[in-house]
Coordinates of C-alpha atoms in Angstrom, one line a residue:
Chain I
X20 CA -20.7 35.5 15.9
X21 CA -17.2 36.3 15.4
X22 CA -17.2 38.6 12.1
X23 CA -14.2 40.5 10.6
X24 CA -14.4 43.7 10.7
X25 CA -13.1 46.5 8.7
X26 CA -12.3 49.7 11.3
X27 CA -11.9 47.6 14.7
X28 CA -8.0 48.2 14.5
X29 CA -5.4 51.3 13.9
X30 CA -4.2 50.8 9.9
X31 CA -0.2 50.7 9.6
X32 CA 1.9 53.4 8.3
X33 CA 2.8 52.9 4.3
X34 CA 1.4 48.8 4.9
X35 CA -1.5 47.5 3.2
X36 CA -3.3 44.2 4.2
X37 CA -4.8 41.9 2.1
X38 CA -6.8 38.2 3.1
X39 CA -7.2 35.9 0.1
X40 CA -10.0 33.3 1.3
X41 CA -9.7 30.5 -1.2
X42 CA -11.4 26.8 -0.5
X43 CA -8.4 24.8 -2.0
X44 CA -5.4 26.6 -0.8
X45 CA -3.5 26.2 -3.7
X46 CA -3.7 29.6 -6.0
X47 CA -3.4 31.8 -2.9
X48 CA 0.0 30.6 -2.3
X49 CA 1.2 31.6 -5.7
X50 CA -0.7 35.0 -5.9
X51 CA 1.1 35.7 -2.5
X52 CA 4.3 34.9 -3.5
X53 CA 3.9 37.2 -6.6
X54 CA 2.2 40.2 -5.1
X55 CA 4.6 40.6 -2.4
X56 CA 7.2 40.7 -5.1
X57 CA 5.5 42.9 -7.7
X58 CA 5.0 45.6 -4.9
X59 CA 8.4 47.9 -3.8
X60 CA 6.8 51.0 -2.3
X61 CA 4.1 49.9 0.2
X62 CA 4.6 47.5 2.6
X63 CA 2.3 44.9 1.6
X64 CA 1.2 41.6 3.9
X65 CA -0.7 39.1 2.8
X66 CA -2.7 36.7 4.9
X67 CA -4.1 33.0 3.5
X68 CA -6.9 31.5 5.0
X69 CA -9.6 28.6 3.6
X70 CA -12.6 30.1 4.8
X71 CA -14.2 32.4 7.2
X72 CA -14.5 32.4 10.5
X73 CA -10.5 33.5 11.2
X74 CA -9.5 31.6 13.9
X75 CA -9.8 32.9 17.4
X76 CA -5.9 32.7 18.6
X77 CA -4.6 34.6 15.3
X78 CA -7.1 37.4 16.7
X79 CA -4.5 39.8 18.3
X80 CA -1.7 39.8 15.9
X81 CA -3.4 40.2 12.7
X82 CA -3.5 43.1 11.5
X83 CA -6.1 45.8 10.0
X84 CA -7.7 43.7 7.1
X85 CA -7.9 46.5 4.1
X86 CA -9.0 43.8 1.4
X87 CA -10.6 40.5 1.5
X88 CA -10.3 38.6 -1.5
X89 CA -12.6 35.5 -2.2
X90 CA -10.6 33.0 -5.1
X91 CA -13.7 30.5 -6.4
X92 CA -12.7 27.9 -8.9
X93 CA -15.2 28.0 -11.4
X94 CA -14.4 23.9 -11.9
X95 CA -15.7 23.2 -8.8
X96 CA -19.0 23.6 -6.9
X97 CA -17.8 23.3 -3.5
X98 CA -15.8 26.4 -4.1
X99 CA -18.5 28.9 -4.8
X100 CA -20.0 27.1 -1.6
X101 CA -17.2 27.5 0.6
X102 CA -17.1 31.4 -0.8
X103 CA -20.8 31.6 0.1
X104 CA -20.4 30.5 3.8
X105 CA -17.3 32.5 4.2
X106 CA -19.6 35.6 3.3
X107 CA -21.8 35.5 6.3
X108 CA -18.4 36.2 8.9
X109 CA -17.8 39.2 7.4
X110 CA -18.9 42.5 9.0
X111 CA -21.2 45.0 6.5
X112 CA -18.8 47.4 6.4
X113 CA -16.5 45.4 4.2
X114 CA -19.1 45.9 1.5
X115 CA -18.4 49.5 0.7
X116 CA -15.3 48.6 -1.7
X117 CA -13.3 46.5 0.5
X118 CA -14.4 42.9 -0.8
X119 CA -13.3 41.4 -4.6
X120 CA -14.5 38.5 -6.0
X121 CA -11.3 36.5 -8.0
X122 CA -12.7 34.1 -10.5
X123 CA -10.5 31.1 -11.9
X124 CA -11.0 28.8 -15.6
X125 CA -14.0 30.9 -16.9
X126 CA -12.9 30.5 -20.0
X127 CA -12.8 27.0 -19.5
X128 CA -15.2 24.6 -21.9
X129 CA -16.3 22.1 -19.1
X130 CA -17.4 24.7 -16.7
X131 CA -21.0 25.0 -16.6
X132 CA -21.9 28.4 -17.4
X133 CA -24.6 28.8 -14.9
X134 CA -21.8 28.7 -12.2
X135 CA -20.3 32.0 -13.7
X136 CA -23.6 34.0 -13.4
X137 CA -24.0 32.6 -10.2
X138 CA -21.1 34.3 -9.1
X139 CA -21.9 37.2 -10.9
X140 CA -25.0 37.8 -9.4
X141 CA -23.6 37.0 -6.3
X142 CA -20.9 39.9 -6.9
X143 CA -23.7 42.5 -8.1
X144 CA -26.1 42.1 -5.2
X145 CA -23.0 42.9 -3.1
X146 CA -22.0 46.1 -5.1
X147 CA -18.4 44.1 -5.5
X148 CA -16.0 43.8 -8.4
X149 CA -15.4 40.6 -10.1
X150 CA -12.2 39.8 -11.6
X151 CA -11.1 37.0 -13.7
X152 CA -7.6 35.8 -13.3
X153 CA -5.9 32.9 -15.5
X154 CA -4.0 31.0 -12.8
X155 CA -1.9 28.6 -15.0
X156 CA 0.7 31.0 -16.6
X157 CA 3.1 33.3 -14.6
X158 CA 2.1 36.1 -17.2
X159 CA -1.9 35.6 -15.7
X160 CA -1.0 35.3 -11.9
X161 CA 1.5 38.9 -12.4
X162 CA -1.6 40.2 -13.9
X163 CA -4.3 39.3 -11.5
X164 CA -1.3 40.1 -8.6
X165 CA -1.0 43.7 -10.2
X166 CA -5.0 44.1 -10.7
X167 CA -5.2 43.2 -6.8
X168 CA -2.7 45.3 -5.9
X169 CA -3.9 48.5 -8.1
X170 CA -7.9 47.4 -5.4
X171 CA -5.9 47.6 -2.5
X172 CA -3.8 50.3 -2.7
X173 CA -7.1 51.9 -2.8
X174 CA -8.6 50.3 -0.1
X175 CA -6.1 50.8 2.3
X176 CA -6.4 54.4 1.0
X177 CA -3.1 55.2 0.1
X178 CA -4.2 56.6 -3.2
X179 CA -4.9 60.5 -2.3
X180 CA -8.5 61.1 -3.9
X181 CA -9.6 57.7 -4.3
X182 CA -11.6 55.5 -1.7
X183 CA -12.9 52.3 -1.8
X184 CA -16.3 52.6 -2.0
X185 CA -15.8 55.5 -4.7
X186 CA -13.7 53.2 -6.8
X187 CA -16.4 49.9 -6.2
X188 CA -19.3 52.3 -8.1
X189 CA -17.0 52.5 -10.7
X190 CA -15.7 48.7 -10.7
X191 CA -19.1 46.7 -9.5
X192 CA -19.9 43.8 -11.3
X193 CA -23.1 43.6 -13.2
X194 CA -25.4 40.9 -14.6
X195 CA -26.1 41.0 -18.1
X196 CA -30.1 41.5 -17.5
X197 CA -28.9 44.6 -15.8
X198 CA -27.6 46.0 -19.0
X199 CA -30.3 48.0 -21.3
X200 CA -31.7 45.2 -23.5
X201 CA -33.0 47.6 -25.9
X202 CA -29.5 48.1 -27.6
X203 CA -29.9 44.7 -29.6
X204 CA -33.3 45.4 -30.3
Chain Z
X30 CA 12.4 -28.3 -30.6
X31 CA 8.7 -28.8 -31.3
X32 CA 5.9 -26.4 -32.2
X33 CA 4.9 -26.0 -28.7
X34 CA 8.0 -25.3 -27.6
X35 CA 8.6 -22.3 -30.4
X36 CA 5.5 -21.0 -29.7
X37 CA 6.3 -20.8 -26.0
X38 CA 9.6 -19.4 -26.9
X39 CA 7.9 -16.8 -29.6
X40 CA 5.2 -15.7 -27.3
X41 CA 8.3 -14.5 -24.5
X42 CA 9.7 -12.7 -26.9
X43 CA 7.0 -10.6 -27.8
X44 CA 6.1 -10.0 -24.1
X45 CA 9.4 -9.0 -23.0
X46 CA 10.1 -5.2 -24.0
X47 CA 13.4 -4.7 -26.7
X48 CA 14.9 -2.8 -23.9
X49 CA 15.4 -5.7 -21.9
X50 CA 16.2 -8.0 -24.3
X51 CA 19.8 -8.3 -24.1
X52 CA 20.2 -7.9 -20.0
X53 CA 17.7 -10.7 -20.0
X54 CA 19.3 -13.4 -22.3
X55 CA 23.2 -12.3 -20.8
X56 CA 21.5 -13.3 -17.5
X57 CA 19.9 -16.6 -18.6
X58 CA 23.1 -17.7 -19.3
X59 CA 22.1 -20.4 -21.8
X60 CA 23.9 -19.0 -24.8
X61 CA 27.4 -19.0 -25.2
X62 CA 29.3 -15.5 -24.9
X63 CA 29.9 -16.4 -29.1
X64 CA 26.5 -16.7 -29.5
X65 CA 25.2 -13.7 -27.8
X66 CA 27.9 -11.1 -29.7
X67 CA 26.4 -12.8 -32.7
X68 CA 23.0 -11.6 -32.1
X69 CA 22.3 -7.9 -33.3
X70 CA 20.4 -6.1 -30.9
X71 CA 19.3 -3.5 -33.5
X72 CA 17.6 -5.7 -35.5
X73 CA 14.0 -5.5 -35.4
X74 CA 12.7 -8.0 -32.8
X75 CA 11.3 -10.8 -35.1
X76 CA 14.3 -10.9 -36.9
X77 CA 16.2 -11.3 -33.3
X78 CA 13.3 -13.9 -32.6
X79 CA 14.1 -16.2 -35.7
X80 CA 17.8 -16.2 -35.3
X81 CA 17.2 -16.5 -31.6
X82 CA 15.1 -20.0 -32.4
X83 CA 17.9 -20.8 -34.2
X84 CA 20.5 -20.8 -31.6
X85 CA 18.1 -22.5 -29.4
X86 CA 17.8 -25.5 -31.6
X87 CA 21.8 -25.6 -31.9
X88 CA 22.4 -25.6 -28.6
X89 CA 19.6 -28.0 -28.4
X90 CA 17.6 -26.2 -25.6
X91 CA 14.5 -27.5 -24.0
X92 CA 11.3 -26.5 -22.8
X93 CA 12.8 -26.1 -19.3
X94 CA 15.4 -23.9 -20.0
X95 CA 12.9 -21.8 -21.9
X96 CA 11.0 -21.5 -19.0
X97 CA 13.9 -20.2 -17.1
X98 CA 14.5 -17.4 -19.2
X99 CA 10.7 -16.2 -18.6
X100 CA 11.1 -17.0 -14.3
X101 CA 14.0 -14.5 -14.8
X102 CA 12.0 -11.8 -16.6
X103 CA 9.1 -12.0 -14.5
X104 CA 11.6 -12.0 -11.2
X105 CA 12.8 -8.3 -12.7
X106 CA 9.4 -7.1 -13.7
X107 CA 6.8 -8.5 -11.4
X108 CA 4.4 -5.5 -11.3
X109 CA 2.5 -7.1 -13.5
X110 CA -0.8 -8.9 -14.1
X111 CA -2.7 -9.0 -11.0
X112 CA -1.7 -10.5 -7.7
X113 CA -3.4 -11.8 -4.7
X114 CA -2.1 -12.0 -0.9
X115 CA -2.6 -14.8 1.5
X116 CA -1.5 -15.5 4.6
X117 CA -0.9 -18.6 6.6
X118 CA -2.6 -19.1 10.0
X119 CA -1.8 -21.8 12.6
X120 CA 2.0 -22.4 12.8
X121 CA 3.1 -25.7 13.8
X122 CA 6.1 -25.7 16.3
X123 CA 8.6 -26.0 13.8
X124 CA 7.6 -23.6 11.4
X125 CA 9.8 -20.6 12.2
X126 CA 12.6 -23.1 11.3
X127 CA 11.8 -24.4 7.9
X128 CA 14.8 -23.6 6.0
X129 CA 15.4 -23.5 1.8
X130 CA 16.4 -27.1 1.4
X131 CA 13.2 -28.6 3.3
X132 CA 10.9 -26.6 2.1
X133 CA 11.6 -27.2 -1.9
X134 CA 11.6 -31.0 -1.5
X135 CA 8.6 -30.7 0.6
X136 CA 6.5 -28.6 -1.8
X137 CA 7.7 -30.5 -4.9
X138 CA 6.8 -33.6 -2.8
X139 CA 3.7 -32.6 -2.2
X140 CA 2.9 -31.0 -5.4
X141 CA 3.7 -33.9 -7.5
X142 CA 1.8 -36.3 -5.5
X143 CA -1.3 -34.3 -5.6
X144 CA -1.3 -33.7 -9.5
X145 CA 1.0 -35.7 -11.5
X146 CA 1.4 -33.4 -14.4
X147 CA 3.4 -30.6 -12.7
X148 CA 6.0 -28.8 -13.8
X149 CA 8.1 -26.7 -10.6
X150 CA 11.0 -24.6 -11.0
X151 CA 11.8 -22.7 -7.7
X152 CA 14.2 -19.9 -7.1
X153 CA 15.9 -18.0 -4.1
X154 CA 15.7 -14.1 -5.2
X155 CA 18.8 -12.0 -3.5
X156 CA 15.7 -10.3 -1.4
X157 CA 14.9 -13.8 0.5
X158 CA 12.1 -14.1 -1.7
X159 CA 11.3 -17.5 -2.5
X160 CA 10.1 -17.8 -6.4
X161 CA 8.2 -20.7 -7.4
X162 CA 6.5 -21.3 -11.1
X163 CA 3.8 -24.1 -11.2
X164 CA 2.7 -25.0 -15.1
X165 CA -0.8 -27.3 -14.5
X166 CA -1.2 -30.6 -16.2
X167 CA -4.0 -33.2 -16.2
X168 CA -4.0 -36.9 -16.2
X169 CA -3.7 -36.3 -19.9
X170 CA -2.2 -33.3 -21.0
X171 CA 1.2 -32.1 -20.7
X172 CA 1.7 -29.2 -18.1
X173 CA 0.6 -25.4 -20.1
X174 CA 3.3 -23.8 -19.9
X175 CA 1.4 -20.6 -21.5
X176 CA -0.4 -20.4 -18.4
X177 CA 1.9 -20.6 -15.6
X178 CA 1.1 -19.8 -11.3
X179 CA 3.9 -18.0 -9.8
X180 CA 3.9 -17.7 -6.2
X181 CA 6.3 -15.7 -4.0
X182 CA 6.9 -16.8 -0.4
X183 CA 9.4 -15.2 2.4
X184 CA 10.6 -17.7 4.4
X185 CA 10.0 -17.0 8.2
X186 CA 6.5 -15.0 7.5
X187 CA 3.2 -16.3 6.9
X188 CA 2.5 -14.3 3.7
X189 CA 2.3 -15.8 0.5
X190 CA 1.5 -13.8 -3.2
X191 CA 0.1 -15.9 -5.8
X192 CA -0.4 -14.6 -9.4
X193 CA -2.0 -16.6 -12.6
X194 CA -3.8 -18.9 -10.4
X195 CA -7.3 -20.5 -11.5
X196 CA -9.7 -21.5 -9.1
X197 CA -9.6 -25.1 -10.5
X198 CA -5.9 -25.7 -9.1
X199 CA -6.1 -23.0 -5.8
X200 CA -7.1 -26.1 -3.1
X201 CA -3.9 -28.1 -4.7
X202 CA -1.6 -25.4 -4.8
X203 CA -3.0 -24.5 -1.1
X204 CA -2.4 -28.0 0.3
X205 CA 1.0 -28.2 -1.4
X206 CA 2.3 -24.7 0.5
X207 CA 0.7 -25.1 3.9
X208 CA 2.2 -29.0 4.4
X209 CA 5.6 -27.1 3.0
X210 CA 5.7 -24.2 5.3
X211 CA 4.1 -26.5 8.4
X212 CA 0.8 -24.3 8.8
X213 CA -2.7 -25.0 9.5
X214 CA -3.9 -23.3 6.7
X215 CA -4.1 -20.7 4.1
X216 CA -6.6 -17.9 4.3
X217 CA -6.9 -14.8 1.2
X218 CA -5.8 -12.0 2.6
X219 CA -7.9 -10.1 1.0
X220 CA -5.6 -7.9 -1.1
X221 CA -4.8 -7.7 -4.7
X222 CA -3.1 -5.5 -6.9
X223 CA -1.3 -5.0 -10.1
X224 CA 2.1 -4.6 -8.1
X225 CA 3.9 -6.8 -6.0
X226 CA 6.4 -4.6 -4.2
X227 CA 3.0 -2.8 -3.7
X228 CA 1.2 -5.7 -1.5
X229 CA 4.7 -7.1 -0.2
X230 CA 5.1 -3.3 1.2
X231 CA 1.9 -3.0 2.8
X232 CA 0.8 -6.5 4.3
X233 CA 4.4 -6.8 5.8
X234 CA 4.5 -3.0 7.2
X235 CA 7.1 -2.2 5.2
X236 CA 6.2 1.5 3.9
X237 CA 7.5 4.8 6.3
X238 CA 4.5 4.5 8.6
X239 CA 3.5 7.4 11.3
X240 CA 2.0 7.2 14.9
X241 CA 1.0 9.3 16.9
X242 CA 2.7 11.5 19.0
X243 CA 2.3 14.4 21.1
X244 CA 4.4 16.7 20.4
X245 CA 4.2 16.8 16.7
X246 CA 6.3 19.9 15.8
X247 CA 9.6 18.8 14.2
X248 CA 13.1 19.2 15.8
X249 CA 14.7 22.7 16.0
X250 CA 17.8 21.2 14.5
X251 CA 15.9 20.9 11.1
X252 CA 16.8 24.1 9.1
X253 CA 13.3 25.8 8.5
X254 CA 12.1 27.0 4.4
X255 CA 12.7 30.3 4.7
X256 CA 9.3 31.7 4.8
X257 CA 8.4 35.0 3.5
X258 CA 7.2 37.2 6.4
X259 CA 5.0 39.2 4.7
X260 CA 2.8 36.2 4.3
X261 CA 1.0 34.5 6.7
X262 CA -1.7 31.5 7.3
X263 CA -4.3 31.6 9.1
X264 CA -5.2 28.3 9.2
X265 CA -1.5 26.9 10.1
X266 CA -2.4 24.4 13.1
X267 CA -5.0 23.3 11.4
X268 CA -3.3 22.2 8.1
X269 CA -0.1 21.0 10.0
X270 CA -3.0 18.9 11.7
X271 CA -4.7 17.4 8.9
X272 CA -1.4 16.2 7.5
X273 CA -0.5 14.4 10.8
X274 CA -3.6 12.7 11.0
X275 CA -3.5 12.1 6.8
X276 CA 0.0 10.3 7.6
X277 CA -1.0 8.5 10.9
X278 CA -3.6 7.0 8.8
X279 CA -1.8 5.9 5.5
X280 CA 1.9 6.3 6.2
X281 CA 4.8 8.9 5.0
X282 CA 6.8 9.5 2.2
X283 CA 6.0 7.1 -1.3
X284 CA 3.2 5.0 -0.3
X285 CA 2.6 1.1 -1.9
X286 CA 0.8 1.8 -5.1
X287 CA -2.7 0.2 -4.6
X288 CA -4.6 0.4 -7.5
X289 CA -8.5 -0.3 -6.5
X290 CA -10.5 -0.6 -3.0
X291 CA -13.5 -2.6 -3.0
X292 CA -16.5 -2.5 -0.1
X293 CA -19.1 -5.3 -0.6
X294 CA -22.3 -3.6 1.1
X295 CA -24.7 -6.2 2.5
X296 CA -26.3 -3.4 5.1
X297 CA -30.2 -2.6 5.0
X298 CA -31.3 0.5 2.6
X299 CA -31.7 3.2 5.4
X300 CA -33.2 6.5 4.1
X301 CA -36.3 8.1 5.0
X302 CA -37.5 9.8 2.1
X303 CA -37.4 6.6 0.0
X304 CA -40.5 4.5 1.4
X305 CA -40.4 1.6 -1.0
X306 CA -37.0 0.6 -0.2
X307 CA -36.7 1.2 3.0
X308 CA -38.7 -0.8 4.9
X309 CA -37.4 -4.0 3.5
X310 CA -36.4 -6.8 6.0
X311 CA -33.2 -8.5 2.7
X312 CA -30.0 -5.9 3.0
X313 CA -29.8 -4.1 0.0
X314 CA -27.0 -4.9 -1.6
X315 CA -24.3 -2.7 -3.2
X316 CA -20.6 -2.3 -4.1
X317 CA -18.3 0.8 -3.8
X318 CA -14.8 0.7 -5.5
X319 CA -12.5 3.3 -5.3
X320 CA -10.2 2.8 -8.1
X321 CA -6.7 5.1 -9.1
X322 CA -3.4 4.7 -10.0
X323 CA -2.2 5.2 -6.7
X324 CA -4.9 5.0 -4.3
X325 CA -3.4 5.6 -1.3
X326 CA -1.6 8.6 -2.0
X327 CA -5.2 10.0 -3.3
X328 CA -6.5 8.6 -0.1
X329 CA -3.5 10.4 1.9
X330 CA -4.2 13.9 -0.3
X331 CA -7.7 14.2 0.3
X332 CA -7.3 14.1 3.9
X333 CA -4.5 16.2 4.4
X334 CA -6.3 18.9 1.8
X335 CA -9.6 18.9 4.2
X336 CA -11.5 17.3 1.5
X337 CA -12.4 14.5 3.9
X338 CA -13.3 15.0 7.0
X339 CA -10.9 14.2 10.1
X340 CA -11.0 11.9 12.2
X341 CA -10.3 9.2 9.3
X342 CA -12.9 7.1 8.8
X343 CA -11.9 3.3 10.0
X344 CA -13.5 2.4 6.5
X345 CA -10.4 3.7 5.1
X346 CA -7.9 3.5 7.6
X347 CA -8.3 -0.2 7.6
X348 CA -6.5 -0.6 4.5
X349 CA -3.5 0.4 6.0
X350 CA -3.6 -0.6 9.0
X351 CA -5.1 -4.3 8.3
X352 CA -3.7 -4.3 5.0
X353 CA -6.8 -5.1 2.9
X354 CA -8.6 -4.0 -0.2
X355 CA -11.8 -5.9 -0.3
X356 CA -14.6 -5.3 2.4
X357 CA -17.7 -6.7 3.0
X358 CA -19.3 -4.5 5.9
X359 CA -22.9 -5.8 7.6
X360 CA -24.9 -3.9 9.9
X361 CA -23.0 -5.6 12.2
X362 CA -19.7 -4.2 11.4
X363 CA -17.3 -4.6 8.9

């Protein structure tokens, strides 16, 4: 099985590599554009793909992958799906703080709310965080672009003192049964 | 002017948008230049309809010239109401040579002889578009001009659009064209639509179509988007793929706005979990429809995104390429 894996390649100097995995190719592109601009002091590369397995040819020029980020509409099934699939190519060492989870219109009415904590569950019993990002404004992608940034930058472990899987205690997602129940009596 | 003849000429009114109004009557050509400064555009359009009957009555116009007026709006706006293809099989010798002339005195010919209560007005459009507008009549009754066919025919191809046709006069109106264009017969083409440009467009190939080539990549003359470099794709072939095979199936650039796609299912139920249908020996019949605004651009989109799978199912690809919108598909094919 051809799975990505996190420490099969040298990293750059000062560069940062991040793969957004989303089913309908059309936030990535945007979130690209914007966090290549928001970011002057690294050298950050972004690589768009719609799912996992990464094709073969693409093998020996990509570089060190130091984030994978997997975009699931919430308004459609067949995007938490694809996300699902996509998980199985990815090597266990991406778990340790070097996987996010971008969610898009959870605030949105005629999403069914089971499909939210079904990602969230999905995100806890993978110890990985769980962002939500508002994708129709250019105020929400800058945000979720900054957010990203601010998870890799620690990934990639250019932030002295900080590593990923230090940082993904902190930032894990959890499901609301998790939480002590006892608080609302 | 009679009531009838008001009626028709209120009843045009209303249909034809304010807008237009004043493009339409300079072109009709009916009123002189005095009369048309003397009619205020601004005024709301009842007012405009009233002094418009009034001028009509002066000038002592007629139910034909009426009639006129609504061939001309129709001619400018004809995406509308619902049309239906046909095309003509089994040319005679002289077919390819039927000129303008011929074929007018033939049809009206024909036409009259067949129904004697037939109004015909036919028109050459600047596009080589013949226009024709049949209003039916009985034995009895006058020809209903409320309820008028119009059919467009290019001379030289064996397509013909019909619109506002009931079933009751279709063998007449059938008879009438084939002995006009010197066919065998008429067969529906099986395609109908709100627009006409639409159907014209795609039963005479006349959208930006695609085929296949092998060496898709375009030419290095083209000046490339300048592409960030930071950003890359995995996927690339693969998308560039999908839209190649997306436009070899439906065509390039603005597609011919179909509005619905119909598949008549007379196949056997065929699913193992469900006992009590299955086994029947009757097909089980069903209909899918596929209806949008734009259908094939939908169509197009849903290939190209990976939505549908590639290679293009010949269900779909045959509206294109054998310009149709109603199917019935057997277990023998479609």
């Amino acid at each position: 099985m051809s799975l990505l894996k996190p420490f099969s390649k040298l990293p750059g100097l000062n560069t940062a590599n991040i793969l957004l995995v989303e089913n309908e190719e059309q936030f990535q592109q945007k979130l690209a554009d914007t966090v290549v601009l928001q970011e002057k002091t690294v050298n950050v590369n972004v690589r768009l793909a719609r799912s996992l397995p990464l094709p073969m040819e693409n093998e020996e020029s990509r570089p060190r992958i130091d984030l994978v980020v997997f975009i699931i509409h919430l308004t459609s099934e067949l995007s938490f799906q694809s996300a699902e699939t996509s998980l199985k190519y990815l090597d266990p060492g991406y778990f340790q703080g070097k996987v996010c989870f971008l969610v898009t219109s959870a605030r949105n009415v005629s999403v069914p709310p089971e499909r939210l904590v079904s990602v969230r569950t999905l995100a806890a019993s993978l110890h990985c965080p769980l962002l939500c990002a508002e994708d129709q404004t250019t105020e929400g992608v800058t945000t979720a672009a900054r957010r990203l940034l601010a998870i890799l930058k620690v990934a990639a472990g250019l932030v002295p003192m900080a590593t990923g899987l230090y940082l993904s205690t902190l930032t894990r997602c959890t499901v609301p049964s998790d939480i002590d129940q006892q608080n609302f009596e | 002017m009679d009531d009838s003849t008001k009626r028709i000429l209120q009843r045009l009114m209303r249909r034809i948008p304010s807008q237009m109004l004043q493009t339409m009557l300079g072109k009709w050509a009916h009123l002189s230049r005095e009369d048309l400064h003397s009619l205020d555009f601004t005024q709301p359009k009842w007012v405009l309809t009233e002094h418009l009957l009034a001028l009509c009555e002066e000038n002592g116009l007629r139910v034909k010239h009426i009639t006129e007026l609504e061939m001309i709006y129709i001619i400018e706006n004809p995406n509308q109401g619902m049309w239906h293809g046909f095309q003509l099989l089994d040319a005679e010798e002289d077919a390819p040579s039927i000129e303008l002339t011929q074929f007018k005195k033939q049809f009206k010919a024909n036409l009259t002889e067949l129904i004697s209560n037939v109004s015909i007005k036919i028109k050459k459009h600047t596009d080589e578009a013949i226009w024709i507008r049949v209003a039916w009549g009985d034995n009895f009754t006058k020809p209903n001009h409320l309820k008028p066919t119009y059919v467009v025919h290019h001379l030289q191809t064996p397509y013909v659009f019909v619109t506002g046709l009931t079933s009751k006069y279709k063998p007449l109106l059938n008879q009438a064209l084939v002995l006009a264009t010197r066919y065998g017969s008429m067969k529906d083409a099986h395609l109908s639509g709100r627009n006409l440009t639409a159907i014209r467009d795609l039963l005479m190939r006349q959208y930006q179509q695609v085929f296949p080539t092998k060496n898709p990549k375009p030419l290095q003359e083209k000046n490339p988007v300048p592409r960030n470099p930071n950003i890359e794709k995995e996927h690339a072939e693969n998308t560039e793929n999908r839209l190649q095979i997306a436009c070899e199936a439906f065509g390039d650039g603005t597609l011919p706005q179909l509005q619905k796609a119909v598949y008549k299912l007379e196949t056997k139920f065929r699913d193992n979990s469900n006992k009590t249908l299955t086994g029947r020996e009757e097909p089980f019949r069903g209909v899918v429809e596929f209806a949008s605004t734009n259908l094939l651009e939908s169509l197009r989109h849903c290939v190209s995104s990976g939505m549908a799978s590639t290679p293009v199912t010949p269900l779909l690809s045959s509206i294109t390429q054998k310009g149709r919108n109603y199917f019935v598909i057997t277990d023998k094919g479609v």
